[in-house]
Tab-separated table of C-alpha atoms and ligand atoms in Angstrom:
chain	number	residue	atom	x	y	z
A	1254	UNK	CA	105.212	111.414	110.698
A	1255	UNK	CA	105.623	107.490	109.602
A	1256	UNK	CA	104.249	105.847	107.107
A	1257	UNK	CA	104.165	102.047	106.998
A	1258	UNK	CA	105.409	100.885	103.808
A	1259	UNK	CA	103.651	97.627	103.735
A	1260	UNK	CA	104.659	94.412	101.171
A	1261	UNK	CA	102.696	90.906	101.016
A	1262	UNK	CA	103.187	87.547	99.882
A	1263	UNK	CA	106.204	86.833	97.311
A	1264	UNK	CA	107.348	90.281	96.741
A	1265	UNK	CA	110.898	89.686	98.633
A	1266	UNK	CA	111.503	87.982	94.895
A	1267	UNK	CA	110.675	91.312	93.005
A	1268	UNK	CA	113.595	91.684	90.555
A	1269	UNK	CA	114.277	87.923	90.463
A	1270	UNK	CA	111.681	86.784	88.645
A	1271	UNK	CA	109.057	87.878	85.485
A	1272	UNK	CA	110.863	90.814	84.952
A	1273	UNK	CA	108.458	91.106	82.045
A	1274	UNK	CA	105.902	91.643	84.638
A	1275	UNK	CA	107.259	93.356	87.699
A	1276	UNK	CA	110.394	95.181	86.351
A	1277	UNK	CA	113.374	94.344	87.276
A	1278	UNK	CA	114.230	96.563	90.252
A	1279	UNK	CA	114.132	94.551	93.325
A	1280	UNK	CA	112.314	95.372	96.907
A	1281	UNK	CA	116.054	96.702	97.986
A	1282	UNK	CA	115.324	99.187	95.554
A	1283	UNK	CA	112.207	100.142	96.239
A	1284	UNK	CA	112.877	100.683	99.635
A	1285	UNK	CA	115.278	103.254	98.875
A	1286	UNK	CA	113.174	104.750	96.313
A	1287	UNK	CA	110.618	105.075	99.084
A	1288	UNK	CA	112.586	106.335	101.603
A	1289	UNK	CA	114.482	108.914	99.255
A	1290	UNK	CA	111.142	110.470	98.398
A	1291	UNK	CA	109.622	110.659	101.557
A	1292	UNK	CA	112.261	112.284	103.057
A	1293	UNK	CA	111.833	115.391	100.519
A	1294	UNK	CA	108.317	115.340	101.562
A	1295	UNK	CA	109.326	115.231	105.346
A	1296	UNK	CA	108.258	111.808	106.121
A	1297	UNK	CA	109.723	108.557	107.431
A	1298	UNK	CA	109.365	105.678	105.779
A	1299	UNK	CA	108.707	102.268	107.561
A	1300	UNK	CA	109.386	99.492	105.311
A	1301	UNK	CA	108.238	95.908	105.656
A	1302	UNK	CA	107.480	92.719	103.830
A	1303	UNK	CA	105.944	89.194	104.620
A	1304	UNK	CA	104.986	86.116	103.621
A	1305	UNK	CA	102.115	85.595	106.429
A	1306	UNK	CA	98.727	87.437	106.573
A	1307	UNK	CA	98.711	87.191	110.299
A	1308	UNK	CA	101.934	89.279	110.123
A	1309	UNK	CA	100.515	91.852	107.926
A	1310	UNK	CA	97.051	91.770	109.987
A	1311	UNK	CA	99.624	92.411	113.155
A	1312	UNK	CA	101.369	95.482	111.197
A	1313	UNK	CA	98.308	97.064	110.355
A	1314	UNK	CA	96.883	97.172	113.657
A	1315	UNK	CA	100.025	98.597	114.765
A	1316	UNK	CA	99.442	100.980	111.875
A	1317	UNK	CA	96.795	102.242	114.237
A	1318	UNK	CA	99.066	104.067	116.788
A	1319	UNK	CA	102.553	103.901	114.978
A	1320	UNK	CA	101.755	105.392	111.435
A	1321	UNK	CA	99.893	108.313	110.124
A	1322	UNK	CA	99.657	106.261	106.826
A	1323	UNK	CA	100.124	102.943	105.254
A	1324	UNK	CA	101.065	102.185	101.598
A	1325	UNK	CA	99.838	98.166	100.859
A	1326	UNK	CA	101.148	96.041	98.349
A	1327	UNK	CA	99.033	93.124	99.482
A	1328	UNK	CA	99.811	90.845	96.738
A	1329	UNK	CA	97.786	87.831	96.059
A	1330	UNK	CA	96.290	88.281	99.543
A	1331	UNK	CA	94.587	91.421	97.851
A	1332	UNK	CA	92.206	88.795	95.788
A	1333	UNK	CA	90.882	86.968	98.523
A	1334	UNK	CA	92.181	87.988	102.030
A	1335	UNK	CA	89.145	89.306	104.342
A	1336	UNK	CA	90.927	89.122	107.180
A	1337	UNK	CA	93.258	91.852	105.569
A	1338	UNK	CA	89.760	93.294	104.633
A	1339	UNK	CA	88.582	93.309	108.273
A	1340	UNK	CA	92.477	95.281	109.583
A	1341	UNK	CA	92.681	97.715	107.087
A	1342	UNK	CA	88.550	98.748	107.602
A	1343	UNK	CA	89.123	98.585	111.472
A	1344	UNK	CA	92.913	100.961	110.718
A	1345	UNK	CA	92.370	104.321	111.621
A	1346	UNK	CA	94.850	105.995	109.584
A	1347	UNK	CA	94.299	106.518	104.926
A	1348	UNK	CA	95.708	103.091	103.653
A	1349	UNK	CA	96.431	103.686	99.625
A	1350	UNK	CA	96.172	100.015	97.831
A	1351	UNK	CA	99.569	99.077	95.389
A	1352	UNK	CA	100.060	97.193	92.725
A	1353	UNK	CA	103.316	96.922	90.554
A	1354	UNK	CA	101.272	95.337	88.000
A	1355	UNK	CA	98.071	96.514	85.919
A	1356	UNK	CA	95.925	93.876	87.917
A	1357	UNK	CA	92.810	94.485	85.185
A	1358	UNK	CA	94.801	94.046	82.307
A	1359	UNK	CA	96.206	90.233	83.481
A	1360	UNK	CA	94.108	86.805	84.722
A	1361	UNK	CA	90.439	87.379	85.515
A	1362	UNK	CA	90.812	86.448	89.218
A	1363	UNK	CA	93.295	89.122	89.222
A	1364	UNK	CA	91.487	91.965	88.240
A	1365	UNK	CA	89.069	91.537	91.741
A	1366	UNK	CA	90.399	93.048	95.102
A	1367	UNK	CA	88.710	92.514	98.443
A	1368	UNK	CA	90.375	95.083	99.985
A	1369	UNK	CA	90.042	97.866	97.160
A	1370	UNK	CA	86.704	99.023	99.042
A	1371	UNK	CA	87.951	99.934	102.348
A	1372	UNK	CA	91.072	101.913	101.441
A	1373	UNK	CA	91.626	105.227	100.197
A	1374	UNK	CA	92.624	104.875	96.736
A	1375	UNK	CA	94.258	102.215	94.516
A	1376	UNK	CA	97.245	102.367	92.355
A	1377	UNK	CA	97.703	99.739	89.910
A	1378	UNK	CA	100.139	99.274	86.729
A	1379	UNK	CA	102.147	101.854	87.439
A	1380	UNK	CA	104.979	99.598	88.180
A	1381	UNK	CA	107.384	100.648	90.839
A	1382	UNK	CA	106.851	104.219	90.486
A	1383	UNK	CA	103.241	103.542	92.168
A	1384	UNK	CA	104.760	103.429	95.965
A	1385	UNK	CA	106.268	107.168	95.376
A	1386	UNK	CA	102.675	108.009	94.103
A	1387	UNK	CA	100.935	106.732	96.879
A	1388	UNK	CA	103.616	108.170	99.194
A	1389	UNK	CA	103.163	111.590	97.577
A	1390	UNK	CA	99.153	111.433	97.743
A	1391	UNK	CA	99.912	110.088	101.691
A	1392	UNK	CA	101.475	113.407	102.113
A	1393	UNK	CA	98.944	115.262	100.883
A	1394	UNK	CA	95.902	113.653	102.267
A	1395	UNK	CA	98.012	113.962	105.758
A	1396	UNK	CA	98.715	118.334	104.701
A	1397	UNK	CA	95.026	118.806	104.096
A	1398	UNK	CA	93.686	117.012	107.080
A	1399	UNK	CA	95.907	118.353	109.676
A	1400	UNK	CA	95.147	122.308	108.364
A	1401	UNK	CA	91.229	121.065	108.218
B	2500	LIG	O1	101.233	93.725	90.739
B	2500	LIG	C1	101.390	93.551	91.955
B	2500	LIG	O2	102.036	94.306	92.667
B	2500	LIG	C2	100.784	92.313	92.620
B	2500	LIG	O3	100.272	92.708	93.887
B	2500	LIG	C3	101.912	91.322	92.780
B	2500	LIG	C4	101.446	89.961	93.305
B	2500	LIG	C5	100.267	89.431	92.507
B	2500	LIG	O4	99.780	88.245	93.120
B	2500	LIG	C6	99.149	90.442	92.410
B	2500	LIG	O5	98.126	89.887	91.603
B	2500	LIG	C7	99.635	91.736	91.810
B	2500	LIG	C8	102.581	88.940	93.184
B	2500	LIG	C9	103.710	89.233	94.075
B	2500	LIG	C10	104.796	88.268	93.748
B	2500	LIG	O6	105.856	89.013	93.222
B	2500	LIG	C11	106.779	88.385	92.469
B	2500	LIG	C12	107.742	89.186	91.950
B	2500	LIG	C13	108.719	88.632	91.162
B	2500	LIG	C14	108.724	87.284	90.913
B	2500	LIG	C15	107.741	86.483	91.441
B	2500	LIG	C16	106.770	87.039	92.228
């Protein structure tokens, strides 16, 4: 079983900037991180990042046949992006929301998510340690459904 590890906007500079925000491990890292983790839980990890909407919009319609699952870091594009809104409500598979971040705890336009409503969960402020969590709930959700 995949799952589509899924990064928007700006994260390629995670580590490189605001460390005081976002850590300093960088999205090398938590790639590996990702992938270590998901291989003790038996799953392969596809790992991608983007600057463009259309390109995530493209991913998670792919999501639809390629992945069982889809971890989302959607970045800014989590505050205001329907179109993202529309893809992840029209993807088939459990999408669990990420942020690095504690997006309540920052700027007011921050703490709102379009897309919080149509995925499974969201993690938020957990810093980097919130992709394993969302893998390891991924891999749960996936257990129970398949022995439902
Ligand atoms: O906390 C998160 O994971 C965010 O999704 C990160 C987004 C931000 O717009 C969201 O409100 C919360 C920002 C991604 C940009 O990442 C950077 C990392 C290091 C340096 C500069 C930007």
């Amino acid at each position: 079983m995949t799952i589509f590890v899924l990064n928007g906007p700006n994260l390629n500079l995670l580590g490189q900037r605001e460390p005081d925000i976002y850590g300093l491990a960088t999205l090398e890292d938590v790639q590996t991180i990702c992938e270590g983790r998901a291989a003790e839980l038996g799953l392969e990890i596809e790992f991608r990042q983007s600057n463009d909407e259309g390109q995530l919009v493209d991913w998670l319609q792919e999501a639809r046949t390629a992945a069982s699952g889809v971890v989302l870091n959607p970045a800014a594009l989590g505050h205001y992006s329907l179109a993202l809104r529309d893809a992840i409500a029209a993807c088939d598979v459990p999408v669990i929301e990420v942020h690095i971040s504690n997006i309540h705890a920052r700027e007011e336009f921050r703490a709102k998510s379009v897309i919080s409503a149509v995925v499974v969960g969201v993690i938020s402020g957990l810093g980097i340690w919130g992709y394993v969590g969302a893998i390891e709930a991924l891999a749960r959700i996936l257990r129970d459904r398949s022995e439902a």
